[in-house]
PDB file of N, CA and C in Angstrom:
ATOM      1  N   MET C 115       0.836  -1.180   0.000  1.00 53.00           N
ATOM      2  CA  MET C 115       0.000   0.000   0.000  1.00 53.00           C
ATOM      3  C   MET C 115       0.888   1.253   0.000  1.00 53.00           C
ATOM      4  N   VAL C 116       0.496   2.264  -0.733  1.00 49.00           N
ATOM      5  CA  VAL C 116       1.257   3.506  -0.854  1.00 49.00           C
ATOM      6  C   VAL C 116       0.749   4.497   0.192  1.00 49.00           C
ATOM      7  N   ASN C 117       1.685   5.068   0.971  1.00 59.00           N
ATOM      8  CA  ASN C 117       1.241   6.077   1.943  1.00 59.00           C
ATOM      9  C   ASN C 117       1.050   7.413   1.230  1.00 59.00           C
ATOM     10  N   GLU C 118       0.499   8.375   1.966  1.00 58.00           N
ATOM     11  CA  GLU C 118       0.148   9.663   1.360  1.00 58.00           C
ATOM     12  C   GLU C 118       1.358  10.381   0.769  1.00 58.00           C
ATOM     13  N   THR C 119       2.487  10.384   1.472  1.00 58.00           N
ATOM     14  CA  THR C 119       3.699  11.049   0.983  1.00 58.00           C
ATOM     15  C   THR C 119       4.202  10.393  -0.292  1.00 58.00           C
ATOM     16  N   GLU C 120       4.225   9.070  -0.319  1.00 52.00           N
ATOM     17  CA  GLU C 120       4.660   8.363  -1.525  1.00 52.00           C
ATOM     18  C   GLU C 120       3.720   8.658  -2.688  1.00 52.00           C
ATOM     19  N   GLY C 121       2.429   8.754  -2.400  1.00 53.00           N
ATOM     20  CA  GLY C 121       1.441   9.066  -3.435  1.00 53.00           C
ATOM     21  C   GLY C 121       1.650  10.437  -4.031  1.00 53.00           C
ATOM     22  N   ILE C 122       1.967  11.408  -3.177  1.00 58.00           N
ATOM     23  CA  ILE C 122       2.224  12.770  -3.653  1.00 58.00           C
ATOM     24  C   ILE C 122       3.474  12.793  -4.516  1.00 58.00           C
ATOM     25  N   ILE C 123       4.519  12.116  -4.075  1.00 56.00           N
ATOM     26  CA  ILE C 123       5.766  12.069  -4.846  1.00 56.00           C
ATOM     27  C   ILE C 123       5.512  11.398  -6.186  1.00 56.00           C
ATOM     28  N   LEU C 124       4.770  10.295  -6.161  1.00 54.00           N
ATOM     29  CA  LEU C 124       4.472   9.568  -7.397  1.00 54.00           C
ATOM     30  C   LEU C 124       3.662  10.430  -8.355  1.00 54.00           C
ATOM     31  N   SER C 125       2.638  11.129  -7.852  1.00 67.00           N
ATOM     32  CA  SER C 125       1.824  11.966  -8.734  1.00 67.00           C
ATOM     33  C   SER C 125       2.625  13.150  -9.263  1.00 67.00           C
ATOM     34  N   THR C 126       3.544  13.680  -8.467  1.00 73.00           N
ATOM     35  CA  THR C 126       4.407  14.769  -8.921  1.00 73.00           C
ATOM     36  C   THR C 126       5.332  14.291 -10.039  1.00 73.00           C
ATOM     37  N   GLU C 127       5.872  13.085  -9.880  1.00 75.00           N
ATOM     38  CA  GLU C 127       6.736  12.511 -10.920  1.00 75.00           C
ATOM     39  C   GLU C 127       5.947  12.254 -12.202  1.00 75.00           C
ATOM     40  N   ILE C 128       4.722  11.781 -12.071  1.00 75.00           N
ATOM     41  CA  ILE C 128       3.877  11.529 -13.250  1.00 75.00           C
ATOM     42  C   ILE C 128       3.578  12.843 -13.952  1.00 75.00           C
ATOM     43  N   ALA C 129       3.221  13.873 -13.171  1.00 76.00           N
ATOM     44  CA  ALA C 129       2.925  15.180 -13.761  1.00 76.00           C
ATOM     45  C   ALA C 129       4.146  15.743 -14.481  1.00 76.00           C
ATOM     46  N   ALA C 130       5.312  15.606 -13.869  1.00 80.00           N
ATOM     47  CA  ALA C 130       6.540  16.091 -14.511  1.00 80.00           C
ATOM     48  C   ALA C 130       6.792  15.330 -15.808  1.00 80.00           C
ATOM     49  N   GLY C 131       6.535  14.032 -15.794  1.00 85.00           N
ATOM     50  CA  GLY C 131       6.689  13.227 -17.003  1.00 85.00           C
ATOM     51  C   GLY C 131       5.734  13.669 -18.096  1.00 85.00           C
ATOM     52  N   HIS C 132       4.501  14.010 -17.715  1.00 86.00           N
ATOM     53  CA  HIS C 132       3.521  14.487 -18.696  1.00 86.00           C
ATOM     54  C   HIS C 132       3.936  15.831 -19.282  1.00 86.00           C
ATOM     55  N   ARG C 133       4.464  16.707 -18.421  1.00 89.00           N
ATOM     56  CA  ARG C 133       4.917  18.012 -18.920  1.00 89.00           C
ATOM     57  C   ARG C 133       6.077  17.845 -19.892  1.00 89.00           C
ATOM     58  N   GLU C 134       7.014  16.986 -19.541  1.00 91.00           N
ATOM     59  CA  GLU C 134       8.166  16.733 -20.420  1.00 91.00           C
ATOM     60  C   GLU C 134       7.701  16.135 -21.748  1.00 91.00           C
ATOM     61  N   LYS C 135       6.800  15.181 -21.690  1.00 93.00           N
ATOM     62  CA  LYS C 135       6.285  14.531 -22.907  1.00 93.00           C
ATOM     63  C   LYS C 135       5.542  15.544 -23.775  1.00 93.00           C
ATOM     64  N   ALA C 136       4.717  16.405 -23.148  1.00 93.00           N
ATOM     65  CA  ALA C 136       3.970  17.413 -23.901  1.00 93.00           C
ATOM     66  C   ALA C 136       4.925  18.348 -24.635  1.00 93.00           C
ATOM     67  N   TYR C 137       5.977  18.804 -23.958  1.00 94.00           N
ATOM     68  CA  TYR C 137       6.929  19.719 -24.589  1.00 94.00           C
ATOM     69  C   TYR C 137       7.681  19.028 -25.723  1.00 94.00           C
ATOM     70  N   GLU C 138       8.052  17.779 -25.515  1.00 94.00           N
ATOM     71  CA  GLU C 138       8.739  17.026 -26.570  1.00 94.00           C
ATOM     72  C   GLU C 138       7.839  16.847 -27.796  1.00 94.00           C
ATOM     73  N   LEU C 139       6.557  16.597 -27.577  1.00 95.00           N
ATOM     74  CA  LEU C 139       5.618  16.468 -28.705  1.00 95.00           C
ATOM     75  C   LEU C 139       5.486  17.795 -29.453  1.00 95.00           C
ATOM     76  N   LEU C 140       5.431  18.892 -28.731  1.00 96.00           N
ATOM     77  CA  LEU C 140       5.356  20.199 -29.381  1.00 96.00           C
ATOM     78  C   LEU C 140       6.621  20.492 -30.176  1.00 96.00           C
ATOM     79  N   LYS C 141       7.774  20.156 -29.605  1.00 96.00           N
ATOM     80  CA  LYS C 141       9.039  20.346 -30.338  1.00 96.00           C
ATOM     81  C   LYS C 141       9.057  19.484 -31.602  1.00 96.00           C
ATOM     82  N   ALA C 142       8.542  18.269 -31.513  1.00 96.00           N
ATOM     83  CA  ALA C 142       8.499  17.391 -32.683  1.00 96.00           C
ATOM     84  C   ALA C 142       7.580  17.975 -33.752  1.00 96.00           C
ATOM     85  N   ASP C 143       6.455  18.547 -33.348  1.00 96.00           N
ATOM     86  CA  ASP C 143       5.555  19.169 -34.316  1.00 96.00           C
ATOM     87  C   ASP C 143       6.208  20.382 -34.973  1.00 96.00           C
ATOM     88  N   ALA C 144       6.945  21.164 -34.195  1.00 95.00           N
ATOM     89  CA  ALA C 144       7.660  22.314 -34.761  1.00 95.00           C
ATOM     90  C   ALA C 144       8.697  21.837 -35.778  1.00 95.00           C
ATOM     91  N   HIS C 145       9.384  20.757 -35.449  1.00 95.00           N
ATOM     92  CA  HIS C 145      10.379  20.201 -36.368  1.00 95.00           C
ATOM     93  C   HIS C 145       9.713  19.709 -37.664  1.00 95.00           C
ATOM     94  N   LYS C 146       8.548  19.101 -37.556  1.00 94.00           N
ATOM     95  CA  LYS C 146       7.819  18.639 -38.741  1.00 94.00           C
ATOM     96  C   LYS C 146       7.445  19.803 -39.642  1.00 94.00           C
ATOM     97  N   ILE C 147       7.034  20.911 -39.037  1.00 92.00           N
ATOM     98  CA  ILE C 147       6.690  22.097 -39.826  1.00 92.00           C
ATOM     99  C   ILE C 147       7.923  22.588 -40.571  1.00 92.00           C
ATOM    100  N   LEU C 148       9.044  22.662 -39.884  1.00 91.00           N
ATOM    101  CA  LEU C 148      10.283  23.113 -40.520  1.00 91.00           C
ATOM    102  C   LEU C 148      10.640  22.211 -41.692  1.00 91.00           C
ATOM    103  N   LYS C 149      10.558  20.904 -41.506  1.00 91.00           N
ATOM    104  CA  LYS C 149      10.892  19.964 -42.573  1.00 91.00           C
ATOM    105  C   LYS C 149       9.905  20.074 -43.733  1.00 91.00           C
ATOM    106  N   LEU C 150       8.632  20.235 -43.428  1.00 87.00           N
ATOM    107  CA  LEU C 150       7.616  20.392 -44.472  1.00 87.00           C
ATOM    108  C   LEU C 150       7.913  21.617 -45.334  1.00 87.00           C
ATOM    109  N   ILE C 151       8.244  22.714 -44.685  1.00 85.00           N
ATOM    110  CA  ILE C 151       8.532  23.946 -45.422  1.00 85.00           C
ATOM    111  C   ILE C 151       9.838  23.807 -46.201  1.00 85.00           C
ATOM    112  N   GLU C 152      10.832  23.131 -45.634  1.00 83.00           N
ATOM    113  CA  GLU C 152      12.086  22.893 -46.362  1.00 83.00           C
ATOM    114  C   GLU C 152      11.809  22.131 -47.662  1.00 83.00           C
ATOM    115  N   VAL C 153      11.044  21.071 -47.563  1.00 81.00           N
ATOM    116  CA  VAL C 153      10.718  20.266 -48.751  1.00 81.00           C
ATOM    117  C   VAL C 153       9.937  21.093 -49.757  1.00 81.00           C
ATOM    118  N   GLN C 154       8.986  21.849 -49.260  1.00 78.00           N
ATOM    119  CA  GLN C 154       8.177  22.668 -50.158  1.00 78.00           C
ATOM    120  C   GLN C 154       9.038  23.701 -50.875  1.00 78.00           C
ATOM    121  N   MET C 155       9.951  24.315 -50.155  1.00 74.00           N
ATOM    122  CA  MET C 155      10.801  25.337 -50.774  1.00 74.00           C
ATOM    123  C   MET C 155      11.784  24.725 -51.764  1.00 74.00           C
ATOM    124  N   GLU C 156      12.283  23.533 -51.472  1.00 75.00           N
ATOM    125  CA  GLU C 156      13.245  22.888 -52.359  1.00 75.00           C
ATOM    126  C   GLU C 156      12.602  22.342 -53.617  1.00 75.00           C
ATOM    127  N   ASN C 157      11.391  21.823 -53.504  1.00 72.00           N
ATOM    128  CA  ASN C 157      10.823  21.055 -54.604  1.00 72.00           C
ATOM    129  C   ASN C 157       9.559  21.610 -55.238  1.00 72.00           C
ATOM    130  N   LEU C 158       8.811  22.376 -54.509  1.00 60.00           N
ATOM    131  CA  LEU C 158       7.486  22.669 -55.021  1.00 60.00           C
ATOM    132  C   LEU C 158       7.270  24.109 -55.456  1.00 60.00           C
ATOM    133  N   THR C 159       7.438  25.037 -54.540  1.00 55.00           N
ATOM    134  CA  THR C 159       7.023  26.402 -54.843  1.00 55.00           C
ATOM    135  C   THR C 159       8.021  27.416 -54.325  1.00 55.00           C
ATOM    136  N   MET C 160       7.833  28.627 -54.766  1.00 60.00           N
ATOM    137  CA  MET C 160       8.613  29.757 -54.290  1.00 60.00           C
ATOM    138  C   MET C 160       7.955  30.318 -53.028  1.00 60.00           C
ATOM    139  N   PRO C 161       8.707  30.963 -52.169  1.00 57.00           N
ATOM    140  CA  PRO C 161       8.141  31.515 -50.936  1.00 57.00           C
ATOM    141  C   PRO C 161       7.035  32.553 -51.166  1.00 57.00           C
ATOM    142  N   GLN C 162       7.023  33.166 -52.358  1.00 65.00           N
ATOM    143  CA  GLN C 162       5.993  34.161 -52.638  1.00 65.00           C
ATOM    144  C   GLN C 162       4.677  33.518 -53.082  1.00 65.00           C
ATOM    145  N   CYS C 163       4.684  32.230 -53.299  1.00 69.00           N
ATOM    146  CA  CYS C 163       3.503  31.515 -53.773  1.00 69.00           C
ATOM    147  C   CYS C 163       2.421  31.495 -52.689  1.00 69.00           C
ATOM    148  N   PRO C 164       1.172  31.773 -53.059  1.00 72.00           N
ATOM    149  CA  PRO C 164       0.085  31.723 -52.073  1.00 72.00           C
ATOM    150  C   PRO C 164      -0.052  30.355 -51.396  1.00 72.00           C
ATOM    151  N   LEU C 165       0.234  29.282 -52.117  1.00 70.00           N
ATOM    152  CA  LEU C 165       0.145  27.952 -51.522  1.00 70.00           C
ATOM    153  C   LEU C 165       1.167  27.804 -50.396  1.00 70.00           C
ATOM    154  N   TYR C 166       2.376  28.252 -50.630  1.00 72.00           N
ATOM    155  CA  TYR C 166       3.412  28.220 -49.594  1.00 72.00           C
ATOM    156  C   TYR C 166       2.958  28.989 -48.365  1.00 72.00           C
ATOM    157  N   GLU C 167       2.477  30.201 -48.589  1.00 79.00           N
ATOM    158  CA  GLU C 167       2.054  31.042 -47.475  1.00 79.00           C
ATOM    159  C   GLU C 167       0.885  30.417 -46.720  1.00 79.00           C
ATOM    160  N   GLU C 168      -0.041  29.805 -47.448  1.00 82.00           N
ATOM    161  CA  GLU C 168      -1.198  29.181 -46.802  1.00 82.00           C
ATOM    162  C   GLU C 168      -0.777  27.986 -45.954  1.00 82.00           C
ATOM    163  N   VAL C 169       0.112  27.167 -46.488  1.00 80.00           N
ATOM    164  CA  VAL C 169       0.598  26.009 -45.728  1.00 80.00           C
ATOM    165  C   VAL C 169       1.324  26.480 -44.472  1.00 80.00           C
ATOM    166  N   LEU C 170       2.199  27.456 -44.625  1.00 85.00           N
ATOM    167  CA  LEU C 170       2.954  27.971 -43.485  1.00 85.00           C
ATOM    168  C   LEU C 170       2.018  28.564 -42.431  1.00 85.00           C
ATOM    169  N   ASP C 171       1.080  29.407 -42.864  1.00 90.00           N
ATOM    170  CA  ASP C 171       0.148  30.028 -41.924  1.00 90.00           C
ATOM    171  C   ASP C 171      -0.694  28.979 -41.199  1.00 90.00           C
ATOM    172  N   THR C 172      -1.176  27.994 -41.931  1.00 92.00           N
ATOM    173  CA  THR C 172      -2.014  26.941 -41.342  1.00 92.00           C
ATOM    174  C   THR C 172      -1.224  26.129 -40.325  1.00 92.00           C
ATOM    175  N   GLN C 173      -0.017  25.757 -40.681  1.00 92.00           N
ATOM    176  CA  GLN C 173       0.812  24.959 -39.782  1.00 92.00           C
ATOM    177  C   GLN C 173       1.195  25.744 -38.527  1.00 92.00           C
ATOM    178  N   MET C 174       1.570  26.990 -38.695  1.00 93.00           N
ATOM    179  CA  MET C 174       1.956  27.813 -37.548  1.00 93.00           C
ATOM    180  C   MET C 174       0.751  28.070 -36.637  1.00 93.00           C
ATOM    181  N   PHE C 175      -0.412  28.299 -37.235  1.00 95.00           N
ATOM    182  CA  PHE C 175      -1.613  28.506 -36.434  1.00 95.00           C
ATOM    183  C   PHE C 175      -1.930  27.242 -35.636  1.00 95.00           C
ATOM    184  N   GLY C 176      -1.844  26.093 -36.285  1.00 96.00           N
ATOM    185  CA  GLY C 176      -2.111  24.832 -35.601  1.00 96.00           C
ATOM    186  C   GLY C 176      -1.170  24.608 -34.431  1.00 96.00           C
ATOM    187  N   LEU C 177       0.106  24.873 -34.647  1.00 96.00           N
ATOM    188  CA  LEU C 177       1.085  24.709 -33.569  1.00 96.00           C
ATOM    189  C   LEU C 177       0.807  25.684 -32.430  1.00 96.00           C
ATOM    190  N   SER C 178       0.469  26.912 -32.757  1.00 96.00           N
ATOM    191  CA  SER C 178       0.191  27.887 -31.699  1.00 96.00           C
ATOM    192  C   SER C 178      -1.022  27.459 -30.881  1.00 96.00           C
ATOM    193  N   ARG C 179      -2.026  26.845 -31.520  1.00 97.00           N
ATOM    194  CA  ARG C 179      -3.199  26.351 -30.792  1.00 97.00           C
ATOM    195  C   ARG C 179      -2.817  25.164 -29.902  1.00 97.00           C
ATOM    196  N   GLU C 180      -1.949  24.288 -30.407  1.00 96.00           N
ATOM    197  CA  GLU C 180      -1.472  23.176 -29.587  1.00 96.00           C
ATOM    198  C   GLU C 180      -0.758  23.698 -28.348  1.00 96.00           C
ATOM    199  N   ILE C 181       0.084  24.690 -28.545  1.00 96.00           N
ATOM    200  CA  ILE C 181       0.833  25.264 -27.426  1.00 96.00           C
ATOM    201  C   ILE C 181      -0.125  25.914 -26.432  1.00 96.00           C
ATOM    202  N   ASP C 182      -1.089  26.675 -26.932  1.00 96.00           N
ATOM    203  CA  ASP C 182      -2.069  27.301 -26.046  1.00 96.00           C
ATOM    204  C   ASP C 182      -2.802  26.253 -25.211  1.00 96.00           C
ATOM    205  N   PHE C 183      -3.179  25.156 -25.845  1.00 95.00           N
ATOM    206  CA  PHE C 183      -3.885  24.083 -25.148  1.00 95.00           C
ATOM    207  C   PHE C 183      -2.997  23.473 -24.056  1.00 95.00           C
ATOM    208  N   ALA C 184      -1.757  23.207 -24.390  1.00 94.00           N
ATOM    209  CA  ALA C 184      -0.829  22.632 -23.412  1.00 94.00           C
ATOM    210  C   ALA C 184      -0.591  23.589 -22.253  1.00 94.00           C
ATOM    211  N   VAL C 185      -0.522  24.888 -22.539  1.00 95.00           N
ATOM    212  CA  VAL C 185      -0.351  25.893 -21.484  1.00 95.00           C
ATOM    213  C   VAL C 185      -1.579  25.902 -20.579  1.00 95.00           C
ATOM    214  N   ARG C 186      -2.763  25.876 -21.182  1.00 95.00           N
ATOM    215  CA  ARG C 186      -3.995  25.895 -20.385  1.00 95.00           C
ATOM    216  C   ARG C 186      -4.121  24.663 -19.505  1.00 95.00           C
ATOM    217  N   LEU C 187      -3.593  23.545 -19.949  1.00 91.00           N
ATOM    218  CA  LEU C 187      -3.613  22.329 -19.135  1.00 91.00           C
ATOM    219  C   LEU C 187      -2.526  22.321 -18.066  1.00 91.00           C
ATOM    220  N   GLY C 188      -1.616  23.283 -18.144  1.00 92.00           N
ATOM    221  CA  GLY C 188      -0.522  23.342 -17.186  1.00 92.00           C
ATOM    222  C   GLY C 188       0.612  22.387 -17.517  1.00 92.00           C
ATOM    223  N   LEU C 189       0.642  21.922 -18.770  1.00 91.00           N
ATOM    224  CA  LEU C 189       1.687  20.987 -19.185  1.00 91.00           C
ATOM    225  C   LEU C 189       2.933  21.689 -19.694  1.00 91.00           C
ATOM    226  N   VAL C 190       2.775  22.923 -20.145  1.00 94.00           N
ATOM    227  CA  VAL C 190       3.893  23.696 -20.697  1.00 94.00           C
ATOM    228  C   VAL C 190       3.793  25.110 -20.133  1.00 94.00           C
ATOM    229  N   GLN C 191       4.926  25.666 -19.757  1.00 94.00           N
ATOM    230  CA  GLN C 191       4.961  27.053 -19.307  1.00 94.00           C
ATOM    231  C   GLN C 191       4.731  27.959 -20.512  1.00 94.00           C
ATOM    232  N   GLU C 192       3.994  29.043 -20.309  1.00 96.00           N
ATOM    233  CA  GLU C 192       3.692  29.966 -21.398  1.00 96.00           C
ATOM    234  C   GLU C 192       4.970  30.482 -22.071  1.00 96.00           C
ATOM    235  N   GLN C 193       5.973  30.813 -21.279  1.00 97.00           N
ATOM    236  CA  GLN C 193       7.233  31.328 -21.824  1.00 97.00           C
ATOM    237  C   GLN C 193       7.921  30.281 -22.701  1.00 97.00           C
ATOM    238  N   ASP C 194       7.887  29.024 -22.270  1.00 96.00           N
ATOM    239  CA  ASP C 194       8.491  27.953 -23.076  1.00 96.00           C
ATOM    240  C   ASP C 194       7.780  27.823 -24.410  1.00 96.00           C
ATOM    241  N   GLY C 195       6.463  27.939 -24.402  1.00 96.00           N
ATOM    242  CA  GLY C 195       5.696  27.866 -25.645  1.00 96.00           C
ATOM    243  C   GLY C 195       6.034  29.015 -26.585  1.00 96.00           C
ATOM    244  N   LYS C 196       6.136  30.218 -26.021  1.00 96.00           N
ATOM    245  CA  LYS C 196       6.495  31.387 -26.833  1.00 96.00           C
ATOM    246  C   LYS C 196       7.886  31.219 -27.434  1.00 96.00           C
ATOM    247  N   GLU C 197       8.818  30.731 -26.609  1.00 96.00           N
ATOM    248  CA  GLU C 197      10.187  30.535 -27.104  1.00 96.00           C
ATOM    249  C   GLU C 197      10.240  29.489 -28.212  1.00 96.00           C
ATOM    250  N   LEU C 198       9.426  28.451 -28.103  1.00 96.00           N
ATOM    251  CA  LEU C 198       9.379  27.430 -29.145  1.00 96.00           C
ATOM    252  C   LEU C 198       8.877  28.026 -30.456  1.00 96.00           C
ATOM    253  N   LEU C 199       7.811  28.804 -30.410  1.00 95.00           N
ATOM    254  CA  LEU C 199       7.290  29.451 -31.619  1.00 95.00           C
ATOM    255  C   LEU C 199       8.298  30.440 -32.191  1.00 95.00           C
ATOM    256  N   GLU C 200       8.913  31.235 -31.337  1.00 95.00           N
ATOM    257  CA  GLU C 200       9.898  32.213 -31.807  1.00 95.00           C
ATOM    258  C   GLU C 200      11.094  31.526 -32.446  1.00 95.00           C
ATOM    259  N   SER C 201      11.533  30.430 -31.870  1.00 95.00           N
ATOM    260  CA  SER C 201      12.653  29.680 -32.434  1.00 95.00           C
ATOM    261  C   SER C 201      12.293  29.145 -33.818  1.00 95.00           C
ATOM    262  N   LEU C 202      11.107  28.589 -33.945  1.00 94.00           N
ATOM    263  CA  LEU C 202      10.669  28.082 -35.249  1.00 94.00           C
ATOM    264  C   LEU C 202      10.574  29.216 -36.261  1.00 94.00           C
ATOM    265  N   GLU C 203      10.039  30.353 -35.855  1.00 92.00           N
ATOM    266  CA  GLU C 203       9.931  31.496 -36.760  1.00 92.00           C
ATOM    267  C   GLU C 203      11.310  31.962 -37.228  1.00 92.00           C
ATOM    268  N   ARG C 204      12.281  31.986 -36.309  1.00 93.00           N
ATOM    269  CA  ARG C 204      13.650  32.374 -36.698  1.00 93.00           C
ATOM    270  C   ARG C 204      14.229  31.377 -37.706  1.00 93.00           C
ATOM    271  N   GLN C 205      14.021  30.089 -37.455  1.00 91.00           N
ATOM    272  CA  GLN C 205      14.530  29.067 -38.371  1.00 91.00           C
ATOM    273  C   GLN C 205      13.872  29.179 -39.747  1.00 91.00           C
ATOM    274  N   LEU C 206      12.572  29.430 -39.756  1.00 88.00           N
ATOM    275  CA  LEU C 206      11.859  29.565 -41.028  1.00 88.00           C
ATOM    276  C   LEU C 206      12.312  30.815 -41.777  1.00 88.00           C
ATOM    277  N   THR C 207      12.570  31.887 -41.055  1.00 87.00           N
ATOM    278  CA  THR C 207      13.062  33.112 -41.690  1.00 87.00           C
ATOM    279  C   THR C 207      14.434  32.872 -42.309  1.00 87.00           C
ATOM    280  N   ALA C 208      15.307  32.186 -41.581  1.00 87.00           N
ATOM    281  CA  ALA C 208      16.639  31.872 -42.115  1.00 87.00           C
ATOM    282  C   ALA C 208      16.521  30.982 -43.343  1.00 87.00           C
ATOM    283  N   LEU C 209      15.634  30.019 -43.297  1.00 82.00           N
ATOM    284  CA  LEU C 209      15.415  29.129 -44.438  1.00 82.00           C
ATOM    285  C   LEU C 209      14.891  29.909 -45.640  1.00 82.00           C
ATOM    286  N   HIS C 210      13.944  30.792 -45.403  1.00 77.00           N
ATOM    287  CA  HIS C 210      13.377  31.626 -46.472  1.00 77.00           C
ATOM    288  C   HIS C 210      14.450  32.519 -47.079  1.00 77.00           C
ATOM    289  N   ASP C 211      15.247  33.150 -46.224  1.00 81.00           N
ATOM    290  CA  ASP C 211      16.312  34.040 -46.711  1.00 81.00           C
ATOM    291  C   ASP C 211      17.331  33.273 -47.545  1.00 81.00           C
ATOM    292  N   ALA C 212      17.709  32.092 -47.075  1.00 77.00           N
ATOM    293  CA  ALA C 212      18.670  31.275 -47.826  1.00 77.00           C
ATOM    294  C   ALA C 212      18.081  30.845 -49.156  1.00 77.00           C
ATOM    295  N   SER C 213      16.821  30.518 -49.167  1.00 72.00           N
ATOM    296  CA  SER C 213      16.165  30.064 -50.394  1.00 72.00           C
ATOM    297  C   SER C 213      16.087  31.185 -51.428  1.00 72.00           C
ATOM    298  N   THR C 214      15.726  32.376 -50.991  1.00 72.00           N
ATOM    299  CA  THR C 214      15.609  33.486 -51.932  1.00 72.00           C
ATOM    300  C   THR C 214      16.965  33.932 -52.454  1.00 72.00           C
ATOM    301  N   ARG C 215      18.020  33.771 -51.649  1.00 74.00           N
ATOM    302  CA  ARG C 215      19.376  34.120 -52.121  1.00 74.00           C
ATOM    303  C   ARG C 215      19.845  33.126 -53.184  1.00 74.00           C
ATOM    304  N   ASN C 216      19.442  31.862 -53.050  1.00 67.00           N
ATOM    305  CA  ASN C 216      19.909  30.821 -53.958  1.00 67.00           C
ATOM    306  C   ASN C 216      19.110  30.741 -55.253  1.00 67.00           C
ATOM    307  N   LYS C 217      17.996  31.426 -55.341  1.00 57.00           N
ATOM    308  CA  LYS C 217      17.151  31.283 -56.550  1.00 57.00           C
ATOM    309  C   LYS C 217      17.190  32.487 -57.412  1.00 57.00           C
TER     310      LYS C 217
END
């Protein structure tokens, strides 16, 4: 039988595991967006193409909603979510700049 203190420690460890897993899933989704845009820029369209912009906007909006949901559940700190989005935006900007210089 688990005593009250052990139960609290166990639930705290589970919660920490859920927070870590949630953040890792969000990072994986951000990475997927980056890879999707890389492939699109290399093979399909130019960054000025409406299709490119629509895909990027849709993906970024979806990720921001995922982050908002995780923040509301207390699984991710709001600042961590903002930093994840900002990091992805910086990477996408660098990718866009490199692509336009090469074409």
